[in-house]
mmCIF file of C-alpha atoms and ligand atoms in Angstrom:
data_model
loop_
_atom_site.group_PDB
_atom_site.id
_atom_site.type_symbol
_atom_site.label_atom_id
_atom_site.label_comp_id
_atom_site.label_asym_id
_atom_site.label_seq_id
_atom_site.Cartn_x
_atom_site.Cartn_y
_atom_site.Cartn_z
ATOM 1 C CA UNK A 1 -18.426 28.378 25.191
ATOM 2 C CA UNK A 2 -17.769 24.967 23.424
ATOM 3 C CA UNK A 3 -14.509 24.427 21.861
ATOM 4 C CA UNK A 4 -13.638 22.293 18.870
ATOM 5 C CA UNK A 5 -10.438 20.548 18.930
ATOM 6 C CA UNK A 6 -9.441 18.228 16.440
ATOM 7 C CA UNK A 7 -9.245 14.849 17.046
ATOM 8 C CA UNK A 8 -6.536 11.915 16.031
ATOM 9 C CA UNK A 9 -7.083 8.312 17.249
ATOM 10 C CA UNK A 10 -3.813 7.252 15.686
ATOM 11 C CA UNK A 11 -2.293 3.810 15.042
ATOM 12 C CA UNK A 12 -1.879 0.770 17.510
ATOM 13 C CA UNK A 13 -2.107 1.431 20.747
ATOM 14 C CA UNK A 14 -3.525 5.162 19.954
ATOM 15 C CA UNK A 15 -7.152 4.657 19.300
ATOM 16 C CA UNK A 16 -7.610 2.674 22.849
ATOM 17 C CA UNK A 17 -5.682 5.104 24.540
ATOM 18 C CA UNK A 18 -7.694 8.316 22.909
ATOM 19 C CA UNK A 19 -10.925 6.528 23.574
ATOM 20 C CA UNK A 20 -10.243 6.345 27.519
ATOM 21 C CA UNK A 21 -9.011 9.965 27.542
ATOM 22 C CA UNK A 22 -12.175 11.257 25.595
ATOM 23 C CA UNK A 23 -14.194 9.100 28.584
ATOM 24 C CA UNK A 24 -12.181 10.959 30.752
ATOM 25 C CA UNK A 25 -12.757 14.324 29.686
ATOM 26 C CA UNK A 26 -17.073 13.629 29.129
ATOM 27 C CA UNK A 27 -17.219 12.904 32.424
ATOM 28 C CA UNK A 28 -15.344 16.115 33.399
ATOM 29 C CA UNK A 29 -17.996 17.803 31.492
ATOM 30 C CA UNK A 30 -15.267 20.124 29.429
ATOM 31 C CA UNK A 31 -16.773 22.514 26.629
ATOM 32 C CA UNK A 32 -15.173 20.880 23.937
ATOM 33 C CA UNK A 33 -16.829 19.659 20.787
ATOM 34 C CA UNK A 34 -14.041 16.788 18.788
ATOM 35 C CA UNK A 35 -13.178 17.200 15.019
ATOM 36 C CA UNK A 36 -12.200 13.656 14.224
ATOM 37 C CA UNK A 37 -9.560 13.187 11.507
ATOM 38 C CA UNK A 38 -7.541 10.930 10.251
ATOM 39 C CA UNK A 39 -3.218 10.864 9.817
ATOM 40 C CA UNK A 40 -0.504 7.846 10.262
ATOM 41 C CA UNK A 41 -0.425 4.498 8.641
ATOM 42 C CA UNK A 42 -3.926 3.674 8.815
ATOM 43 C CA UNK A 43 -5.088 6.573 7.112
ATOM 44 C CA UNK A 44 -2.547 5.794 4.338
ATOM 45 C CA UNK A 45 -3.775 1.929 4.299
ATOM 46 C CA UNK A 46 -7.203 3.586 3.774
ATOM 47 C CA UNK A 47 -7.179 6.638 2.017
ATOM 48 C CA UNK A 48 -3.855 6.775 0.000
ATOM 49 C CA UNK A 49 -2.250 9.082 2.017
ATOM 50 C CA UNK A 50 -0.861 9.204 5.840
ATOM 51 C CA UNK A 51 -1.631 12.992 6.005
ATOM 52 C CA UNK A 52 -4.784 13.938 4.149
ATOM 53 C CA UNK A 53 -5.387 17.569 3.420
ATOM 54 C CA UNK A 54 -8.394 17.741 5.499
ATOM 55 C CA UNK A 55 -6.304 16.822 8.285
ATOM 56 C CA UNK A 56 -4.359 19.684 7.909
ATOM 57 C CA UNK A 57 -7.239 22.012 7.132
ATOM 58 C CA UNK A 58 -8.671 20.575 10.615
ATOM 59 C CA UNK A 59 -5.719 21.871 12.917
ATOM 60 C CA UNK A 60 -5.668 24.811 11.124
ATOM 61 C CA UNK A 61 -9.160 25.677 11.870
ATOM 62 C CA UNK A 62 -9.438 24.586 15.401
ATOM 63 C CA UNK A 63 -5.529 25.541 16.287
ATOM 64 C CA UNK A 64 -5.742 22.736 19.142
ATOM 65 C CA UNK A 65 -4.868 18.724 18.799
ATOM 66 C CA UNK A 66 -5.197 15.762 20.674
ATOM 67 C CA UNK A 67 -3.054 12.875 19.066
ATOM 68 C CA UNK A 68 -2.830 9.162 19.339
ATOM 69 C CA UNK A 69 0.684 8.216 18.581
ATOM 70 C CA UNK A 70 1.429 7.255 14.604
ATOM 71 C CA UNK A 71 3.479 5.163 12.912
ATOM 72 C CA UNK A 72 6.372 5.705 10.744
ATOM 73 C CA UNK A 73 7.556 3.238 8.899
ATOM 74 C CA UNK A 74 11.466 2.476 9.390
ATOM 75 C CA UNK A 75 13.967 3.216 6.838
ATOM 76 C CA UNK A 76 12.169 3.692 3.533
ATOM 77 C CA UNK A 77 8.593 4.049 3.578
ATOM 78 C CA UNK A 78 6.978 7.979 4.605
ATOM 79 C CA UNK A 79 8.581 10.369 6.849
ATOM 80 C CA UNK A 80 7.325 10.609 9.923
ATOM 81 C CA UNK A 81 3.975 12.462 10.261
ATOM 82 C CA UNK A 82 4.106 13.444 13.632
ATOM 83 C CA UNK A 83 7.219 15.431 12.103
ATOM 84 C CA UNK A 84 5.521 16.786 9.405
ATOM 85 C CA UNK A 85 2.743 18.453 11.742
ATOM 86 C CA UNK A 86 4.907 19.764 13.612
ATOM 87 C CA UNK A 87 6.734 21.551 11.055
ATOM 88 C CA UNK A 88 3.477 22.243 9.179
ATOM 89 C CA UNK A 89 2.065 24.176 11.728
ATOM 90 C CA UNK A 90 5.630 25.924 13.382
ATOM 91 C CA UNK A 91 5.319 23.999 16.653
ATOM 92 C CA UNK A 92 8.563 24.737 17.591
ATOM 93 C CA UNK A 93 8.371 23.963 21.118
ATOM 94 C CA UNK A 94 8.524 19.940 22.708
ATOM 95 C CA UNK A 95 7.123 20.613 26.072
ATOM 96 C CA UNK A 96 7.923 17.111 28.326
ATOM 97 C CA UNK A 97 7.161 17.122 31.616
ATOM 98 C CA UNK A 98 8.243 14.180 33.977
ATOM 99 C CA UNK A 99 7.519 13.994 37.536
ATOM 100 C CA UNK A 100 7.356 11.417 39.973
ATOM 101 C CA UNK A 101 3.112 10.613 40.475
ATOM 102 C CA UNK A 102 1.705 8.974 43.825
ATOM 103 C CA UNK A 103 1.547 5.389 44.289
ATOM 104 C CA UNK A 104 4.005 4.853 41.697
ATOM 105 C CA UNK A 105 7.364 2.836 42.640
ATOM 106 C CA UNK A 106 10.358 4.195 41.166
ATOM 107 C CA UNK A 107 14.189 4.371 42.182
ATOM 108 C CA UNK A 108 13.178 8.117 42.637
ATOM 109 C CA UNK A 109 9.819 7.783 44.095
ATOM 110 C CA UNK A 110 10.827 9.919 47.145
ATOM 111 C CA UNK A 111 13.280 12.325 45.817
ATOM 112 C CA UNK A 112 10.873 15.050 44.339
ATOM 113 C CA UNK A 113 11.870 14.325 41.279
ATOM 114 C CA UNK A 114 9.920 17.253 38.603
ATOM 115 C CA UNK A 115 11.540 18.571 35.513
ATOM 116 C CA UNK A 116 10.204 19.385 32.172
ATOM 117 C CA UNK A 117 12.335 18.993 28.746
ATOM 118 C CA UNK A 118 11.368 21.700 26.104
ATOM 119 C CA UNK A 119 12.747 20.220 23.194
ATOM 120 C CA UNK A 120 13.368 22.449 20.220
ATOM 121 C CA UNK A 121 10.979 20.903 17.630
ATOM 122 C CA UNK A 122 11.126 21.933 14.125
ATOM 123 C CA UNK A 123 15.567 21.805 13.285
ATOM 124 C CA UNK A 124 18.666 19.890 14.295
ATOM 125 C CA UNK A 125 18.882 16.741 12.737
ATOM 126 C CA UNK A 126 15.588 16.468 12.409
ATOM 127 C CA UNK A 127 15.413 18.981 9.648
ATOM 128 C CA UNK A 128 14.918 16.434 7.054
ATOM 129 C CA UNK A 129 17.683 17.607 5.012
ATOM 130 C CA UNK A 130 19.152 13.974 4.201
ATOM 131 C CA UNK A 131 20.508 12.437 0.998
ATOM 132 C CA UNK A 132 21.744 9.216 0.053
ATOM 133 C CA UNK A 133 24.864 9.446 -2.504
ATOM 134 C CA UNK A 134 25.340 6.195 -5.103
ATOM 135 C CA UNK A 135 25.918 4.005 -6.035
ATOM 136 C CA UNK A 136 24.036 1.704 -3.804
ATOM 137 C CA UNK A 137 23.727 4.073 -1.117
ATOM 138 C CA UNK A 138 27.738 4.519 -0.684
ATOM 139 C CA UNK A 139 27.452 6.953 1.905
ATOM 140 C CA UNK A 140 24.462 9.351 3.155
ATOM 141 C CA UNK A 141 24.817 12.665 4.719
ATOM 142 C CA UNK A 142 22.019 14.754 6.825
ATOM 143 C CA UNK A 143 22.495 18.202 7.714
ATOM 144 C CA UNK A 144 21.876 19.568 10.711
ATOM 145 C CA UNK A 145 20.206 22.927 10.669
ATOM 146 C CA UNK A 146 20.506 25.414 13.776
ATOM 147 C CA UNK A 147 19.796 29.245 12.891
ATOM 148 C CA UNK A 148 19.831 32.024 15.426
ATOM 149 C CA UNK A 149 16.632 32.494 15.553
ATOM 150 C CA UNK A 150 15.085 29.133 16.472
ATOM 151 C CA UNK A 151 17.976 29.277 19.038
ATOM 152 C CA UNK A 152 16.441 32.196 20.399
ATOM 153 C CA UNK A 153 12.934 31.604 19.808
ATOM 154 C CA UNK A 154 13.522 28.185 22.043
ATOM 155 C CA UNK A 155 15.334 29.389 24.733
ATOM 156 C CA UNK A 156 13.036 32.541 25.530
ATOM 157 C CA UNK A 157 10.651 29.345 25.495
ATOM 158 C CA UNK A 158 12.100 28.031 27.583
ATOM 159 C CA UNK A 159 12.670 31.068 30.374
ATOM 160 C CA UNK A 160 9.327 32.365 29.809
ATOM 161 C CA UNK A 161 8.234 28.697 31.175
ATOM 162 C CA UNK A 162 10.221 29.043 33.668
ATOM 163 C CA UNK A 163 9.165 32.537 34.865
ATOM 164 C CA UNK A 164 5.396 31.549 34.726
ATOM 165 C CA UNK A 165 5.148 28.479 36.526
ATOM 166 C CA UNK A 166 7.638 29.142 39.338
ATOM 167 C CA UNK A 167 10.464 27.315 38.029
ATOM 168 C CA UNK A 168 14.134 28.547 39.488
ATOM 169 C CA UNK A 169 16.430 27.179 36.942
ATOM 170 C CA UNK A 170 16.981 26.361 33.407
ATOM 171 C CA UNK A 171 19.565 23.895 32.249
ATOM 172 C CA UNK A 172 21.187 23.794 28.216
ATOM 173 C CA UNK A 173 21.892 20.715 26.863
ATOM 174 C CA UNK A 174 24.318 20.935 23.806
ATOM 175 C CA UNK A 175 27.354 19.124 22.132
ATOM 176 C CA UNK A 176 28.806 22.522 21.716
ATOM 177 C CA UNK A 177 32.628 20.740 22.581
ATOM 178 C CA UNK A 178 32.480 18.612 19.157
ATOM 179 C CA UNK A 179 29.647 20.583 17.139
ATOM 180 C CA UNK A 180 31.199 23.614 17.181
ATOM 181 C CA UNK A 181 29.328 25.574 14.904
ATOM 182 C CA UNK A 182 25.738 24.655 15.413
ATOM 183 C CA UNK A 183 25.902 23.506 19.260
ATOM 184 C CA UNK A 184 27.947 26.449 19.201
ATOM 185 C CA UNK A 185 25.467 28.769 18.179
ATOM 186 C CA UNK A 186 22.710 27.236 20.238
ATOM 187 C CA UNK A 187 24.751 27.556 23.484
ATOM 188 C CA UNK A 188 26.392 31.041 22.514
ATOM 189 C CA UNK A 189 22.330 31.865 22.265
ATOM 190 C CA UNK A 190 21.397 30.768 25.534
ATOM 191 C CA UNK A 191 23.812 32.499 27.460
ATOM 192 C CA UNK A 192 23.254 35.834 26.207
ATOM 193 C CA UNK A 193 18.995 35.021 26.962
ATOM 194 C CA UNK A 194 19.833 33.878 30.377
ATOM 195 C CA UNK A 195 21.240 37.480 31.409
ATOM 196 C CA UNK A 196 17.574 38.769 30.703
ATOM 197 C CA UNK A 197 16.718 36.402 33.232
ATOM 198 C CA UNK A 198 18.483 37.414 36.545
ATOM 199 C CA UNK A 199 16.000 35.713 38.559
ATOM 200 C CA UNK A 200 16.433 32.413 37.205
ATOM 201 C CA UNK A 201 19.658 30.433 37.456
ATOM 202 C CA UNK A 202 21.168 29.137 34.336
ATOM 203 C CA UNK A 203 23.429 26.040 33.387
ATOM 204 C CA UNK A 204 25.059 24.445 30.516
ATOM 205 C CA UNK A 205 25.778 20.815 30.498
ATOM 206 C CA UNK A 206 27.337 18.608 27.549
ATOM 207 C CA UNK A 207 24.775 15.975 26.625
ATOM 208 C CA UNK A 208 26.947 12.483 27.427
ATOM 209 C CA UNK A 209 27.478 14.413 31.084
ATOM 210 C CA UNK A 210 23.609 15.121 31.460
ATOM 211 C CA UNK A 211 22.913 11.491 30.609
ATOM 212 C CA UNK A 212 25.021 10.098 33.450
ATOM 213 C CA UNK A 213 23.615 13.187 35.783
ATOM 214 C CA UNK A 214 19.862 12.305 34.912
ATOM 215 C CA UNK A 215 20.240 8.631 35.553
ATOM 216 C CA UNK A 216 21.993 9.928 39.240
ATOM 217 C CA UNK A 217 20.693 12.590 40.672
ATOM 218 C CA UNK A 218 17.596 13.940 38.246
ATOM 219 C CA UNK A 219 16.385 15.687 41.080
ATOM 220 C CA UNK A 220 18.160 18.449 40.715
ATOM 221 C CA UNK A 221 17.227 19.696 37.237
ATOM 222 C CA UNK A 222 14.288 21.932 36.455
ATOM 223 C CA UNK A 223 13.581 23.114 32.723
ATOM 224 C CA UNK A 224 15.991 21.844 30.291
ATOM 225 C CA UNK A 225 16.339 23.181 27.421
ATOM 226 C CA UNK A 226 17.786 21.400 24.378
ATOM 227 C CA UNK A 227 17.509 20.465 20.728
ATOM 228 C CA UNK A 228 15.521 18.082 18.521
ATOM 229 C CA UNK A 229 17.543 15.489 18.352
ATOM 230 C CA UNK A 230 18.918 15.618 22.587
ATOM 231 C CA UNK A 231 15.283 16.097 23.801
ATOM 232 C CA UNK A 232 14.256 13.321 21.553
ATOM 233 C CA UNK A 233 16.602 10.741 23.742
ATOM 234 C CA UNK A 234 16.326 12.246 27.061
ATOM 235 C CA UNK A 235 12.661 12.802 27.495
ATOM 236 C CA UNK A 236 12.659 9.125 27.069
ATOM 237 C CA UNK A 237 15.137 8.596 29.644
ATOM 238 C CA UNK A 238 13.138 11.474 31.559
ATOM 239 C CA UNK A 239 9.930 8.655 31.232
ATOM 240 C CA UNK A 240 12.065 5.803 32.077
ATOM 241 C CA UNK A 241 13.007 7.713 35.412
ATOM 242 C CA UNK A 242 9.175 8.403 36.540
ATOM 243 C CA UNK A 243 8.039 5.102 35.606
ATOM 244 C CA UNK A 244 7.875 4.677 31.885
ATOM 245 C CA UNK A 245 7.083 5.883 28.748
ATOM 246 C CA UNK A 246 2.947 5.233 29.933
ATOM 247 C CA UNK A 247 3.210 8.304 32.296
ATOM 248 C CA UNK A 248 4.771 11.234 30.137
ATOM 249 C CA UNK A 249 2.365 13.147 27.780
ATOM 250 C CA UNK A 250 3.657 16.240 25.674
ATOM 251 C CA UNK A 251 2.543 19.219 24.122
ATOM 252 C CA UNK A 252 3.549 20.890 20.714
ATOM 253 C CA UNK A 253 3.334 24.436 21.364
ATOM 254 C CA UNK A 254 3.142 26.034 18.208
ATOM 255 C CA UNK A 255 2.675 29.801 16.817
ATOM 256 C CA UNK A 256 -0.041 28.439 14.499
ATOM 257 C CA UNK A 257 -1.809 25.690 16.040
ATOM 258 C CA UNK A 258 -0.852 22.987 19.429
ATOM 259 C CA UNK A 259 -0.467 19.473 19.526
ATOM 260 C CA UNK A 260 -0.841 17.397 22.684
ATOM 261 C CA UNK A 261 0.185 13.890 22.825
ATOM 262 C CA UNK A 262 1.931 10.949 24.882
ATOM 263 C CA UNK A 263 5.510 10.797 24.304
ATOM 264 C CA UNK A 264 5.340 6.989 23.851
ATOM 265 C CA UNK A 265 4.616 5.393 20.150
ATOM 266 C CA UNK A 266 2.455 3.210 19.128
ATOM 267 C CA UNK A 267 3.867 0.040 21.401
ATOM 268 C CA UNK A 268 2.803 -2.480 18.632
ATOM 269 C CA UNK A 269 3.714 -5.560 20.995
ATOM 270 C CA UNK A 270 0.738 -4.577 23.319
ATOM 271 C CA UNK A 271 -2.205 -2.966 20.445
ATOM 272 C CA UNK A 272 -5.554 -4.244 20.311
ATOM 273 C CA UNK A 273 -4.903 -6.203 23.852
ATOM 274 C CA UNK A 274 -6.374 -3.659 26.177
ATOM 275 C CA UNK A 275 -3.460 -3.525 28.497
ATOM 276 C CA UNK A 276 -2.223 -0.080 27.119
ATOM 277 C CA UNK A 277 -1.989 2.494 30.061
ATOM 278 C CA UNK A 278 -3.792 5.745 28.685
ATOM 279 C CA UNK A 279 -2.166 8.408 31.459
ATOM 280 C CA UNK A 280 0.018 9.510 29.356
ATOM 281 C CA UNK A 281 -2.298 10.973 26.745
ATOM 282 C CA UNK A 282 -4.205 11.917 29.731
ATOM 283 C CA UNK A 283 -1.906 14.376 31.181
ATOM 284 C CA UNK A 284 -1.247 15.551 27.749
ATOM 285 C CA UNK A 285 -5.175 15.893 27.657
ATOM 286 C CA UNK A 286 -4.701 18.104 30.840
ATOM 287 C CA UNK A 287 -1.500 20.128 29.520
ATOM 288 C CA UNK A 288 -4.446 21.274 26.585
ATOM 289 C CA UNK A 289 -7.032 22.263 28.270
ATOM 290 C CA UNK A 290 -4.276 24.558 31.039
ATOM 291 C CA UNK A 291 -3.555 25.681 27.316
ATOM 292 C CA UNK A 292 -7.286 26.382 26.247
ATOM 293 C CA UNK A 293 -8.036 28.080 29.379
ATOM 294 C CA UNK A 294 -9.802 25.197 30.952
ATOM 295 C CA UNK A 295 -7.487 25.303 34.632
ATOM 296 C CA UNK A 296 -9.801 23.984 36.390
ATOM 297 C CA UNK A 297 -10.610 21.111 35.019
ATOM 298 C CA UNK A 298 -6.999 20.318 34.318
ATOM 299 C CA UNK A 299 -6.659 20.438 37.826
ATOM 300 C CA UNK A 300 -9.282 17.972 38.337
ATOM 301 C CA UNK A 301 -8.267 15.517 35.725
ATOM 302 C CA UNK A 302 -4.651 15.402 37.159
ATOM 303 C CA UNK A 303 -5.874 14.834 40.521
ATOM 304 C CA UNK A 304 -8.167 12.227 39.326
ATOM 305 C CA UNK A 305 -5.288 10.544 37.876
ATOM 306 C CA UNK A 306 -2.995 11.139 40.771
ATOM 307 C CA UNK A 307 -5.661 9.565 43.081
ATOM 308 C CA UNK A 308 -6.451 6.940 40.923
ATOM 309 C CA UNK A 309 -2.845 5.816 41.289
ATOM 310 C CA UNK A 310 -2.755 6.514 44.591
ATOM 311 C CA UNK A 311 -5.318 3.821 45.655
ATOM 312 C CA UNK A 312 -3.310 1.221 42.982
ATOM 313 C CA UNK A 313 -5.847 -0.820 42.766
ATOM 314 C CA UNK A 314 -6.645 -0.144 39.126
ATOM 315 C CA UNK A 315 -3.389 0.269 37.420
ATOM 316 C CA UNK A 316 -1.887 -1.305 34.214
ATOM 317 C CA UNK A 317 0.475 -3.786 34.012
ATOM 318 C CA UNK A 318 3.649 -1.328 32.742
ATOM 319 C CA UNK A 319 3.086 0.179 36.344
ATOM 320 C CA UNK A 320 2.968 -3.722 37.919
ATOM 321 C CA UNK A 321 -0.426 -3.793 38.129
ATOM 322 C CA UNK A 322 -2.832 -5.921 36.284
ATOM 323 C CA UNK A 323 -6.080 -3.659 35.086
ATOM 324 C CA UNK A 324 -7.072 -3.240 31.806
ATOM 325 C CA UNK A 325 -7.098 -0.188 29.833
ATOM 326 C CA UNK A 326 -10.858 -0.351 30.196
ATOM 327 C CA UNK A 327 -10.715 -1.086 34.149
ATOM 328 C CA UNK A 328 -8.336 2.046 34.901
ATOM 329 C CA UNK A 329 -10.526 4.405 32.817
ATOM 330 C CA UNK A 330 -14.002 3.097 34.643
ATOM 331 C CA UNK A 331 -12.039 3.765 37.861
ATOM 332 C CA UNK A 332 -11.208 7.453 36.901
ATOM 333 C CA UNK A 333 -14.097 7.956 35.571
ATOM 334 C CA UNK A 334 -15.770 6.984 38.959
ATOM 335 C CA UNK A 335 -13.057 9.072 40.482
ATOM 336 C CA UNK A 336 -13.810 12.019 38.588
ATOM 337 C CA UNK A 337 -17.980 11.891 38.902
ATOM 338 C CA UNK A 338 -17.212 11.471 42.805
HETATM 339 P P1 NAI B 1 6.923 2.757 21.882
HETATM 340 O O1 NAI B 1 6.881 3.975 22.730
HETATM 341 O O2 NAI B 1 5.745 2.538 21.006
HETATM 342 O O3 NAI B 1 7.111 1.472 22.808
HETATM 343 C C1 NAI B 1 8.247 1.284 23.654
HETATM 344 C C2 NAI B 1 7.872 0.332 24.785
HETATM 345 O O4 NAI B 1 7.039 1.031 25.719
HETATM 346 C C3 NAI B 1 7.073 -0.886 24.326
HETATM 347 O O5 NAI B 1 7.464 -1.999 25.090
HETATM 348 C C4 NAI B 1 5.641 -0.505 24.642
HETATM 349 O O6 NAI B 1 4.792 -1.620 24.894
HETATM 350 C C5 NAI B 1 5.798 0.360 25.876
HETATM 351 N N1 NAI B 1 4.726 1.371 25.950
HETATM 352 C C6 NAI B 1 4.648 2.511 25.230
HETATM 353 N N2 NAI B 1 3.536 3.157 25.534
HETATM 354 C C7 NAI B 1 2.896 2.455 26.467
HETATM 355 C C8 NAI B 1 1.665 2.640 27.173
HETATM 356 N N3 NAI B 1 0.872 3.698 26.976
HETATM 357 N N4 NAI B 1 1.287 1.682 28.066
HETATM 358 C C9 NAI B 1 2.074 0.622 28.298
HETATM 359 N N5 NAI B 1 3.246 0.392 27.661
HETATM 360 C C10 NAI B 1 3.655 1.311 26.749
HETATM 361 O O7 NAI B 1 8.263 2.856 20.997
HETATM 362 P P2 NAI B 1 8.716 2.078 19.676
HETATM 363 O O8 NAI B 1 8.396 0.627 19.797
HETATM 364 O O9 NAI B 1 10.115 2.505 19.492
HETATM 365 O O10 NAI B 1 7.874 2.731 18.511
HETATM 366 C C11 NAI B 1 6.743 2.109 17.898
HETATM 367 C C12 NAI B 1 6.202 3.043 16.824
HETATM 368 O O11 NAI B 1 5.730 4.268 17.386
HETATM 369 C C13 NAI B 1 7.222 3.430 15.729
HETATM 370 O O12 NAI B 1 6.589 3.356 14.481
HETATM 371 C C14 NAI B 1 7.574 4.862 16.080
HETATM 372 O O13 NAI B 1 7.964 5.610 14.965
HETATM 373 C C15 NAI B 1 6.238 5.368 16.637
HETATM 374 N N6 NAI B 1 6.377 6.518 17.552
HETATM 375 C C16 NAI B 1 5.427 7.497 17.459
HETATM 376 C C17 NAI B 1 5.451 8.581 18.315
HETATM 377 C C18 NAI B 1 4.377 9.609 18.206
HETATM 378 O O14 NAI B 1 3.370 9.394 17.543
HETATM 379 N N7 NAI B 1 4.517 10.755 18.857
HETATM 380 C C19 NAI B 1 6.517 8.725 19.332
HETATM 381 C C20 NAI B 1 7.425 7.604 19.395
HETATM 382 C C21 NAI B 1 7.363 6.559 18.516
#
């Protein structure tokens, strides 16, 4: 039975990126009819606003997204939108995965390297509870909101991941030593979830620590589990490890609808040149349809991917190589019609 998912191209890089993933999946064949609509700074060049209402009435509807990544304007200017869909819609888990593909040449390349950061995604200091105070903008505050329940919601996240895709340990990333209420509260919460969880080992590391130990030895973590702001940072620094930000997609895993999208932006020193590389939003492509039911083909589009690296012969230029966007998508395509 076809699907509808709703569809957002995004701003710079995004709509050349979502155009060779939506190659990608017609010559898959998947059941899936797109919903196009519009969000970011485009959309508010256009049509007033960066988040139109029949955006929202979209994802509502078809409870699935695929997203090119949007702009948000830096200090004044709108709030983020990617932000405000994720709160709109209670996606309250950040799933990142980052593991080391074939062909690709990184410090790590032979180490095994294959975690996944679920990010607590709708509080922290992300809650958008900020304030400037005059005159002139003296001083600003912004709150950071932790309640037990997202604490708990996040972390059973984060073990039920665990449990059903063979994972053996999940490791807690907090500030709990200087943020002694909220951090606090968020690691006081995980260690009372992990003893419902025998099976799976449990850690707790201070975030500065976990820095130095991902840049060392990143092999030897397997979910983490941390907030907004923490999983923000070091999903990046997860990307940088596996061979950049054009490799790690993520999905939004929400009560009310799903998001999946590339944790990179919208890398406005390469738009409109062709040279973006589109795996990112690819494997987020495959994370949705493993979350619409579509297995196989996820398996399929991954392996494309993977074997499409592999050969390096088409790959872009963040990876060393020198294909265009255009030139790696024709070769998974060709890949994936065999
Ligand atoms: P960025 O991720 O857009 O770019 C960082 C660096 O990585 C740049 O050198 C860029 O060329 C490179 N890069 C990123 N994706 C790539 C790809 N697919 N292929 C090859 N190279 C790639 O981060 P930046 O510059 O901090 O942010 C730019 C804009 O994107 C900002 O407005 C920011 O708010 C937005 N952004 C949006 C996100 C989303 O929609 N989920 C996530 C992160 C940032």
């Amino acid at each position: 039975m076809t699907q509808k998912v709703s569809l957002i191209r995004g701003d710079g890089i995004g709509p050349e990126i979502v155009e060779a993933t939506v190659r990608a999946l017609e010559a898959l064949e998947v059941e899936i009819e797109w919903e196009e609509v519009r969000a970011g700074t485009g959309a508010f060049q256009e049509l007033g606003t960066p988040l139109p209402e029949e955006t929202l009435a979209s994802i509502a509807r078809n409870k699935v997204v695929l997203k090119g990544p949007l702009e948000t304007p830096v200090g004044t200017g709108f709030r983020s939108i990617n932000v405000a869909i994720r709160k709109h819609f209670d996606m309250y888990a950040n799933v990142r995965p980052s593991k080391i593909l074939p062909g690709v040449k990184t410090r790590f390349s032979d180490s095994g390297l294959d975690l996944v950061i679920v990010r607590e995604n709708t509080e922290g200091a992300y809650a958008g509870i900020e304030h400037a105070i005059p005159p002139n903008r003296a001083a600003a505050e912004t709150i950071i909101l932790c309640t037990r329940w997202a604490c708990e919601r996040i972390v059973r996240y984060a073990f039920e991941y665990a449990k059903t895709t063979g994972r053996q340990k999940v490791t807690l990333v907090h500030k709990a030593n200087i943020l002694k209420e909220t951090h606090g509260l968020f690691l006081e919460v995980g260690r009372s979830i992990s003893r419902e969880y025998e099976e799976i080992e449990f850690e707790d590391l201070i975030v500065d620590n976990m820095a130095m130990q991902m840049v060392i030895r990143p092999e030897r973590f397997d979910v983490i589990v941390t907030t907004n702001l923490f999983g923000d940072i070091l999903s990046d620094l997860a990307a940088g490890l596996i061979g950049g930000l054009g490799l790690t997609p993520g999905a939004n895993i929400g009560s009310e609808a799903s998001m999946f999208e590339a944790v990179h932006g919208t890398a406005p020193d390469i738009a409109g040149k062709g040279l973006a590389n589109p795996t990112a939003l690819m494997r987020a492509a495959g994370m949705m349809l493993d979350h619409m039911g579509m297995t196989e083909k996820a398996r399929q589009l991954n392996g494309a991917i993977d074997e499409v690296l592999r050969q390096g012969e088409a790959v872009t230029g963040d990876l060393g190589g020198k294909a265009t966007t255009e030139e790696y998508t024709a070769a998974l395509v060709e890949v994936i019609k065999g």
